[in-house]
Tab-separated table of C-alpha atoms in Angstrom:
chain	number	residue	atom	x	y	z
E	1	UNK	CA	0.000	0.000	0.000
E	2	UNK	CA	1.368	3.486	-1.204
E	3	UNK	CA	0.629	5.173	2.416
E	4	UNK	CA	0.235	8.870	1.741
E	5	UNK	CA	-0.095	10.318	5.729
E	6	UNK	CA	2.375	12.732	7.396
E	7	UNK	CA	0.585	12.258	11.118
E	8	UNK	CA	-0.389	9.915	13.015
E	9	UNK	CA	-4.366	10.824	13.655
E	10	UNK	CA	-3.881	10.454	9.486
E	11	UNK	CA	-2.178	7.360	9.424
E	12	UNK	CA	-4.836	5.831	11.055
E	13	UNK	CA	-7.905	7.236	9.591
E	14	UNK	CA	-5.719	5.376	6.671
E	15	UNK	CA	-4.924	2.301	7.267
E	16	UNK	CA	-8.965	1.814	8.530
E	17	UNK	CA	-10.587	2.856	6.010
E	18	UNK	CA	-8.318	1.884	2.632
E	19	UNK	CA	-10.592	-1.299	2.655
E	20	UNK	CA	-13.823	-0.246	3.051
E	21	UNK	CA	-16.659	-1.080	0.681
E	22	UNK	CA	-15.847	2.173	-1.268
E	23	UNK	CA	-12.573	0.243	-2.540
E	24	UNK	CA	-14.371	-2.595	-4.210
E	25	UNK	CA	-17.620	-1.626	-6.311
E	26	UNK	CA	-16.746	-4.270	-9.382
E	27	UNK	CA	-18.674	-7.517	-9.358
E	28	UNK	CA	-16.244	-10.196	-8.728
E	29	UNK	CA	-16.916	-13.967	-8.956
E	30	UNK	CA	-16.012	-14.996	-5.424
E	31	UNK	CA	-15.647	-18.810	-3.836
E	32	UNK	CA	-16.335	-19.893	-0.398
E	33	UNK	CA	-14.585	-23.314	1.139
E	34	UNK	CA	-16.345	-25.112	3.345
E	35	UNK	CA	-17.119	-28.865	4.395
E	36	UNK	CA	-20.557	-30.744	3.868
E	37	UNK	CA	-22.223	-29.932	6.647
E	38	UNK	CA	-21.339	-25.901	6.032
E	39	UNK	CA	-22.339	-26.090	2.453
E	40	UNK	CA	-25.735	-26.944	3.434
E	41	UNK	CA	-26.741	-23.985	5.806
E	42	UNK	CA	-25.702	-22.340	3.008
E	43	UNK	CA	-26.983	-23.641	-0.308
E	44	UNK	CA	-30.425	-24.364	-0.103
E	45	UNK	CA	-30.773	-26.737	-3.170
E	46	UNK	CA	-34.520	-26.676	-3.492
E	47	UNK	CA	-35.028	-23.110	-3.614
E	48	UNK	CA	-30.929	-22.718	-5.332
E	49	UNK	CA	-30.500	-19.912	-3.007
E	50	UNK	CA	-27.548	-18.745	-0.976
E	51	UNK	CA	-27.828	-17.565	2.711
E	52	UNK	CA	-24.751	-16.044	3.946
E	53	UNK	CA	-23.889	-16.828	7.531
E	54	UNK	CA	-22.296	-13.863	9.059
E	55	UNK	CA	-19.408	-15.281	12.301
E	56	UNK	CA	-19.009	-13.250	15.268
E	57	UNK	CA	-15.239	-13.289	15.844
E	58	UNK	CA	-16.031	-13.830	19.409
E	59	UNK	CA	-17.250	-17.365	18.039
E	60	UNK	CA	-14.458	-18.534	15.673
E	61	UNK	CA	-14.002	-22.283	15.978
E	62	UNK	CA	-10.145	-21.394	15.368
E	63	UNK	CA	-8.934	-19.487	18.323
E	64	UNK	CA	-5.839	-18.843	16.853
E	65	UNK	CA	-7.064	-15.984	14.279
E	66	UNK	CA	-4.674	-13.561	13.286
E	67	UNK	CA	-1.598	-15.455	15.880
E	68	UNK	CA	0.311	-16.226	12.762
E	69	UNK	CA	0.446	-12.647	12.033
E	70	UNK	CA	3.189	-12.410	14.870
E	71	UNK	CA	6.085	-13.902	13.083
E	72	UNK	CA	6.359	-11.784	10.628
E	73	UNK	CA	5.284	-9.100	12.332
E	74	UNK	CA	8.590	-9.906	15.041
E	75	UNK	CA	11.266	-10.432	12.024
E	76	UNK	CA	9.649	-6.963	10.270
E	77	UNK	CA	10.471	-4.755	13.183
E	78	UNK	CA	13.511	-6.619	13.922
E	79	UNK	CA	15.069	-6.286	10.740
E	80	UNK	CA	14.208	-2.364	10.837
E	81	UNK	CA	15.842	-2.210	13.969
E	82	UNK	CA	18.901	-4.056	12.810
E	83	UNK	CA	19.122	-1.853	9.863
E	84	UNK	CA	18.959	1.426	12.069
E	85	UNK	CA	15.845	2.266	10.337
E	86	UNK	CA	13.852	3.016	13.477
E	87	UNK	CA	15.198	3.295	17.188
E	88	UNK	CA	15.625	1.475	20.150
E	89	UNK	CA	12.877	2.963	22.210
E	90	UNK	CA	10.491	2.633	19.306
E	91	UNK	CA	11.881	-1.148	18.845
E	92	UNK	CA	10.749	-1.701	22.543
E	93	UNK	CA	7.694	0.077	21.979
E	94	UNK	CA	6.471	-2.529	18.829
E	95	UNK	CA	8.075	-5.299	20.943
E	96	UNK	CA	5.427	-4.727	23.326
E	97	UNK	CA	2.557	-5.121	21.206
E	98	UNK	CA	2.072	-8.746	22.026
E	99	UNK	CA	-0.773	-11.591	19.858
E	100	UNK	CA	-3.226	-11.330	22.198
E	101	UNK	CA	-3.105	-7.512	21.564
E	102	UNK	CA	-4.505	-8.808	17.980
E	103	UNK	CA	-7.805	-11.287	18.963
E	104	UNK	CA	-10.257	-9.830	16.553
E	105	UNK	CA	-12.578	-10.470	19.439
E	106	UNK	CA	-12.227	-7.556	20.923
E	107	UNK	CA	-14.336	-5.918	18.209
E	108	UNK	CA	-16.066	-8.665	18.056
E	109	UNK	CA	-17.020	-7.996	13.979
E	110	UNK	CA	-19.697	-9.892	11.888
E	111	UNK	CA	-16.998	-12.392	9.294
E	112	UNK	CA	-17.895	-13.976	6.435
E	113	UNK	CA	-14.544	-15.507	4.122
E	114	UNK	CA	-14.632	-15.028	0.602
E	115	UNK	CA	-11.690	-15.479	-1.688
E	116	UNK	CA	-11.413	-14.613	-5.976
E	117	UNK	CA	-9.136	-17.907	-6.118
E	118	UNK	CA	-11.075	-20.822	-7.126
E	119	UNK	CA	-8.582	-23.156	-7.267
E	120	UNK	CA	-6.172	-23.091	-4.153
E	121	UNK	CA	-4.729	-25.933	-2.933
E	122	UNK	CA	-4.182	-24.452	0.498
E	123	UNK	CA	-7.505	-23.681	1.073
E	124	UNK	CA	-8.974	-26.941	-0.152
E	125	UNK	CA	-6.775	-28.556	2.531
E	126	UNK	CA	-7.352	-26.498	4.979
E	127	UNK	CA	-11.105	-26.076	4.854
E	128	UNK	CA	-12.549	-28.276	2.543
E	129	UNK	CA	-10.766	-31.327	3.059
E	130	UNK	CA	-12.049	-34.977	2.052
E	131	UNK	CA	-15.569	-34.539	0.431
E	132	UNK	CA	-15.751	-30.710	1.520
E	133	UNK	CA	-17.111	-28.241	-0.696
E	134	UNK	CA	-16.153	-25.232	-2.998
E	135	UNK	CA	-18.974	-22.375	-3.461
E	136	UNK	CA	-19.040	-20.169	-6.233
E	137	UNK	CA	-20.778	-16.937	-5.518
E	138	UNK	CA	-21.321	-15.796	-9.070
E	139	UNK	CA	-20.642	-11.668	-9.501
E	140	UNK	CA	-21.378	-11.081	-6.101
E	141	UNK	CA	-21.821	-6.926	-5.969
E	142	UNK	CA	-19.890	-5.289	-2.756
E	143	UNK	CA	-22.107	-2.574	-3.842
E	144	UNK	CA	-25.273	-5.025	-3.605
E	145	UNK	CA	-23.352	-5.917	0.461
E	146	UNK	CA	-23.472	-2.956	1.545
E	147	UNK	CA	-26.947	-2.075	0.558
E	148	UNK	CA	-27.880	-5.505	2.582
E	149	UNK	CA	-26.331	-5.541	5.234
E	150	UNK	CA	-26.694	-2.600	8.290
E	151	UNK	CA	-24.656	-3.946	11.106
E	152	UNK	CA	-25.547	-1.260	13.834
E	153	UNK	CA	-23.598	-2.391	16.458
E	154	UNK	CA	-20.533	-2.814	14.642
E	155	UNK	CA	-17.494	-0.208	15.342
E	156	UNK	CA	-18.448	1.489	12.519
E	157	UNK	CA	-21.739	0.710	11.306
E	158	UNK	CA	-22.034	2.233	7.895
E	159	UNK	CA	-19.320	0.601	6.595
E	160	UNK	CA	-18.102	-3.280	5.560
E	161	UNK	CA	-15.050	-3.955	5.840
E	162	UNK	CA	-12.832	-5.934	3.443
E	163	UNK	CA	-9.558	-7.322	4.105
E	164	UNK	CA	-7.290	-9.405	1.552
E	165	UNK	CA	-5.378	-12.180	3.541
E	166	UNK	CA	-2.150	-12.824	2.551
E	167	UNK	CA	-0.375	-16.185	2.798
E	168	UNK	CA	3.104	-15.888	2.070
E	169	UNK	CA	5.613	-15.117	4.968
E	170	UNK	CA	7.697	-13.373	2.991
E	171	UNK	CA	4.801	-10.926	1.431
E	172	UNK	CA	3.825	-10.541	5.029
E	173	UNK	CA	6.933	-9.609	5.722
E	174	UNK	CA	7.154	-6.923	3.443
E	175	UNK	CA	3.894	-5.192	3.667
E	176	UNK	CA	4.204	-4.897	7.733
E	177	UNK	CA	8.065	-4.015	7.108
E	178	UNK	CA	6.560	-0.826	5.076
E	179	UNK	CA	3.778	-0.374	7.122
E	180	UNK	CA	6.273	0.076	10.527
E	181	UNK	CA	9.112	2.447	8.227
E	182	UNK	CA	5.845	4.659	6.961
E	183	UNK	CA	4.634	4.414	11.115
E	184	UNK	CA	7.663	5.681	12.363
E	185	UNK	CA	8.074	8.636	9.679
E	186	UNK	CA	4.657	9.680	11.126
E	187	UNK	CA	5.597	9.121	15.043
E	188	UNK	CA	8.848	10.569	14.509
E	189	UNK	CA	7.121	13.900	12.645
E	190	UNK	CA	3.828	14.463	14.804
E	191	UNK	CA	3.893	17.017	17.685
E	192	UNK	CA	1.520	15.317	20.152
E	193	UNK	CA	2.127	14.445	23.631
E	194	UNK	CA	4.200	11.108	23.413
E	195	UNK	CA	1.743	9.401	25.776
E	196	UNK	CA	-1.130	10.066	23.107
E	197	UNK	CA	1.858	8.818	19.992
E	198	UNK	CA	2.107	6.019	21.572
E	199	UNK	CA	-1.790	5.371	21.921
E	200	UNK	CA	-2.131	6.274	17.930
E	201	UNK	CA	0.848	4.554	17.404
E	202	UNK	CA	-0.531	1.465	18.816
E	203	UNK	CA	-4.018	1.169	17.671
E	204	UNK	CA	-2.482	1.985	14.282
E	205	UNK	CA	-0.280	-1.498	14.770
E	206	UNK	CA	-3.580	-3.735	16.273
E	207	UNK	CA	-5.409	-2.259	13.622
E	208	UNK	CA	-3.097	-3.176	10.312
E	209	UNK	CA	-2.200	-6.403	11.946
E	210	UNK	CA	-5.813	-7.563	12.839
């Protein structure tokens, strides 16, 4: 992400909202893995509709959402470091910011997975093994979503949120390596109190990571 903020209030306000539902108006032809028993709360194969099953986070079957975030998360900040690309204080400081600083249940957001690869053999192994099942949600409008679907007592209710999950350690890596160096220009620039840099500073972090 080309990260365009010079403060940290900014930076924020950035890194929340560059996936909202504004970013993604094209229909897309999206797939959904899932095992038997899944595919049938879903497809209703009488009526051939689709009824999508909105997850609290709060209620994930995997508790480990978003943990595997941490490695690279650890090698990005320490190879910054390293490099003498931030400081030590501000090495301490992202040190601190520990997994369980990232359970998505703390919002506690409506999820529902979709993915634009219909063919991926990590996915198939991971959650459609055996005789599971892959769903294709033919041009399924983001627009149409957010017309639908009013969650009120989400954080912010007005909007969906979309979030692209990456897979590969290495792009992880990267994209958290550039996310800190971009970070620390802001923290490094901003004239408010630390206490309140740090605050910024760390929801910023939770936020990207989560």
């Amino acid at each position: 992400m080309n990260f365009k903020s010079k403060t940290l209030n900014d930076f924020l306000y950035e890194i929340v909202f560059s996936t909202t539902i504004e970013s993604y108006t094209d229909p897309l032809v999206l797939y959904h893995y899932t095992n038997d028993e899944a595919k049938n709360k879903i497809v209703d194969e009488e009526t051939q509709t689709v009824t999508l099953r909105f997850t609290r986070a709060s209620q994930f079957t995997d508790k480990n959402e978003c943990i595997h975030i941490i490695e690279p998360y650890v090698h990005a900040y320490g190879c910054l470091y390293d490099s003498g690309a931030i400081s030590k204080d501000f090495y301490l400081f992202l040190k601190g910011i520990k997994a369980d600083s990232l359970n998505p249940n703390q919002k506690d957001p409506w999820i529902f997975c979709f993915t634009a690869e219909g063919n991926s053999k990590f996915m198939k192994e991971k959650y459609a093994p055996g005789d599971g099942w892959l769903i294709e949600l033919l041009k399924l409008s983001f627009e149409s979503l957010e017309n639908n679907f009013a969650l009120s007592d989400t954080m912010y209710p007005n909007y969906i949120f979309l979030a692209d999950v990456e897979y590969s350690y290495s792009k992880m890596k990267t994209l958290i390596q550039e996310m800190l160096s971009h970070l620390y220009r802001c923290y490094q620039n901003d004239t408010t109190p630390e206490e309140e840099k740090k605050k910024l500073a760390y929801t910023a972090v939770v936020q990207y990571l989560s």
